[in-house]
mmCIF file of C-alpha atoms in Angstrom:
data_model
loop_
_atom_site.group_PDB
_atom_site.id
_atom_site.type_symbol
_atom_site.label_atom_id
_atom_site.label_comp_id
_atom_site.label_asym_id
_atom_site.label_seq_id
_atom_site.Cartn_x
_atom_site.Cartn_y
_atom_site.Cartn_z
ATOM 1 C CA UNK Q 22 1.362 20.121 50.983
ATOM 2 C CA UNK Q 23 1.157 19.362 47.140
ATOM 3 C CA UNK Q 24 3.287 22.174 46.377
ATOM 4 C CA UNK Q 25 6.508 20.737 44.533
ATOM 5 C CA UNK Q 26 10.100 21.785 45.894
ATOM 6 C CA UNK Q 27 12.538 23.680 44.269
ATOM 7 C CA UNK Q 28 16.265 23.636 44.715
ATOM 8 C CA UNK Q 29 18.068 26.405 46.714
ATOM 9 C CA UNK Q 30 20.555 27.216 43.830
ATOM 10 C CA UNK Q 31 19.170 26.185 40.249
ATOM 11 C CA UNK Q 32 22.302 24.725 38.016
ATOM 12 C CA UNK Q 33 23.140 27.565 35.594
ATOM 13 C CA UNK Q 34 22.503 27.860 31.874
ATOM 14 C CA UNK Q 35 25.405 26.475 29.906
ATOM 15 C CA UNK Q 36 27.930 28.740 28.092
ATOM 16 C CA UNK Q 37 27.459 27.360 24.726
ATOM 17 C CA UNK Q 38 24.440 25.933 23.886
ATOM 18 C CA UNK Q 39 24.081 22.768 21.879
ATOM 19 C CA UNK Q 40 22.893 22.960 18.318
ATOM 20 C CA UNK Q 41 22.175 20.526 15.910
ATOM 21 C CA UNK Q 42 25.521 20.384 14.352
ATOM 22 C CA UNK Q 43 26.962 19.667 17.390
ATOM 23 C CA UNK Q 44 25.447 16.290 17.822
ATOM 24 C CA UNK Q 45 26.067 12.532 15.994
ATOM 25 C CA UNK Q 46 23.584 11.177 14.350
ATOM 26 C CA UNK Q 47 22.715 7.772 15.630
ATOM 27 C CA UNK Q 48 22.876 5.007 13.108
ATOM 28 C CA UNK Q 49 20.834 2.546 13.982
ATOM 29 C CA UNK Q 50 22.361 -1.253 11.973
ATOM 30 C CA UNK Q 51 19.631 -2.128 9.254
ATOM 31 C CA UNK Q 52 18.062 -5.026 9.585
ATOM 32 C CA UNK Q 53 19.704 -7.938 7.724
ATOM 33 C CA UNK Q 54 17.131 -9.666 5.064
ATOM 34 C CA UNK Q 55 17.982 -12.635 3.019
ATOM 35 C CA UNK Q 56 15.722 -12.994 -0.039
ATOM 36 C CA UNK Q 57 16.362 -17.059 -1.291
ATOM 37 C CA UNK Q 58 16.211 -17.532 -4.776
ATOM 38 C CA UNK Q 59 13.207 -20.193 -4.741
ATOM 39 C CA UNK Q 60 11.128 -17.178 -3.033
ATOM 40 C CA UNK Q 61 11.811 -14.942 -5.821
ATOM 41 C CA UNK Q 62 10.940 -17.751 -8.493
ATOM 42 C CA UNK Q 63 7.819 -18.205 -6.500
ATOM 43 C CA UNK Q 64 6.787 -14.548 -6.149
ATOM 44 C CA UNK Q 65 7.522 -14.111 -10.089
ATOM 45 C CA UNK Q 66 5.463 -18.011 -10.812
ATOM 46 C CA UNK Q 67 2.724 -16.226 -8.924
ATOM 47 C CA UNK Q 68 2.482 -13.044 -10.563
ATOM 48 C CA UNK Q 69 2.833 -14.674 -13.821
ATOM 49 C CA UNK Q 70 -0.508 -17.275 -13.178
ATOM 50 C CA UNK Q 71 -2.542 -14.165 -10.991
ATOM 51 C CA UNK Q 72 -2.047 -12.193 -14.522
ATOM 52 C CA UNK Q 73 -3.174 -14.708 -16.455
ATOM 53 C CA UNK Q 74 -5.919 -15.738 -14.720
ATOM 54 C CA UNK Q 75 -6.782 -11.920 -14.657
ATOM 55 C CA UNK Q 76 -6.664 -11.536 -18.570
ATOM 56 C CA UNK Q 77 -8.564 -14.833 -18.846
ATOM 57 C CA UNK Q 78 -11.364 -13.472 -16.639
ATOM 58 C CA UNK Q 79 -11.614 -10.399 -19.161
ATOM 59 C CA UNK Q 80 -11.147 -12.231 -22.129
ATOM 60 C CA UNK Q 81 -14.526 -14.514 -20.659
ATOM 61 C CA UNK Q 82 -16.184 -11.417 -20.156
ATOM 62 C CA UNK Q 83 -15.979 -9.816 -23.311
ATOM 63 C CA UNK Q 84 -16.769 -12.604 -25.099
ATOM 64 C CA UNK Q 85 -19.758 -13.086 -23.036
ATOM 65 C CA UNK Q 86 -20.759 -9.422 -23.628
ATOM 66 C CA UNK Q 87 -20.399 -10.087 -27.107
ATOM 67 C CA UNK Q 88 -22.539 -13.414 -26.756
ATOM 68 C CA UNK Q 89 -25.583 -11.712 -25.074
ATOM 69 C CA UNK Q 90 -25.379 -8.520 -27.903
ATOM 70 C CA UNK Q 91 -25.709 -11.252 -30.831
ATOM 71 C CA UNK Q 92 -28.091 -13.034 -28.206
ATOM 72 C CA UNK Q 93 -30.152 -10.010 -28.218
ATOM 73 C CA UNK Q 94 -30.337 -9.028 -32.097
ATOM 74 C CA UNK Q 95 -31.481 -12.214 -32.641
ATOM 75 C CA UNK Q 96 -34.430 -12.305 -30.648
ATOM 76 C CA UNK Q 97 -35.353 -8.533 -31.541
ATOM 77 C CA UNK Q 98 -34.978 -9.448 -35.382
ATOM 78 C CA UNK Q 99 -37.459 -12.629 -34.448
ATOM 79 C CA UNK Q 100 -40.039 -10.680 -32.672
ATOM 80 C CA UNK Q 101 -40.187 -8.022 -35.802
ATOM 81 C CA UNK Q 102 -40.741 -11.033 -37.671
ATOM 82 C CA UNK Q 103 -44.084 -12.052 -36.348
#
């Protein structure tokens, strides 16, 4: 009953069997992308104020660093003092 059914006569094996040099590669069409000139500007605006805003954010933090070192001399050369 669930047995599947084979032909009478199976198809024979080809003569010459395909390689891979035998077949075309496919070439599929890229994708066409248009990149305007006022994205560009924008992506370049953007990188330019991210980086700045980066080196300004280390430039805080150092100086803060440097802050809470004189910070902290201070108040151990005060509390020899006493």
């Amino acid at each position: 009953m669930f047995l599947p059914k084979y032909p009478d006569s199976p198809t024979p094996p080809p003569a010459h069997p395909h390689t891979v040099a035998d077949q075309i590669p496919v070439r599929r069409p890229a994708p066409q992308i248009s990149v305007s000139t006022g994205a560009v500007a924008a992506v370049l605006v953007g990188g330019v104020v991210l980086t700045a805003l980066l080196a300004a954010v280390a430039v805080a933090a150092v100086s803060v660093a440097v802050a809470a070192v004189v910070l902290r001399s201070l108040l151990r050369d005060q509390h020899r003092r006493r």
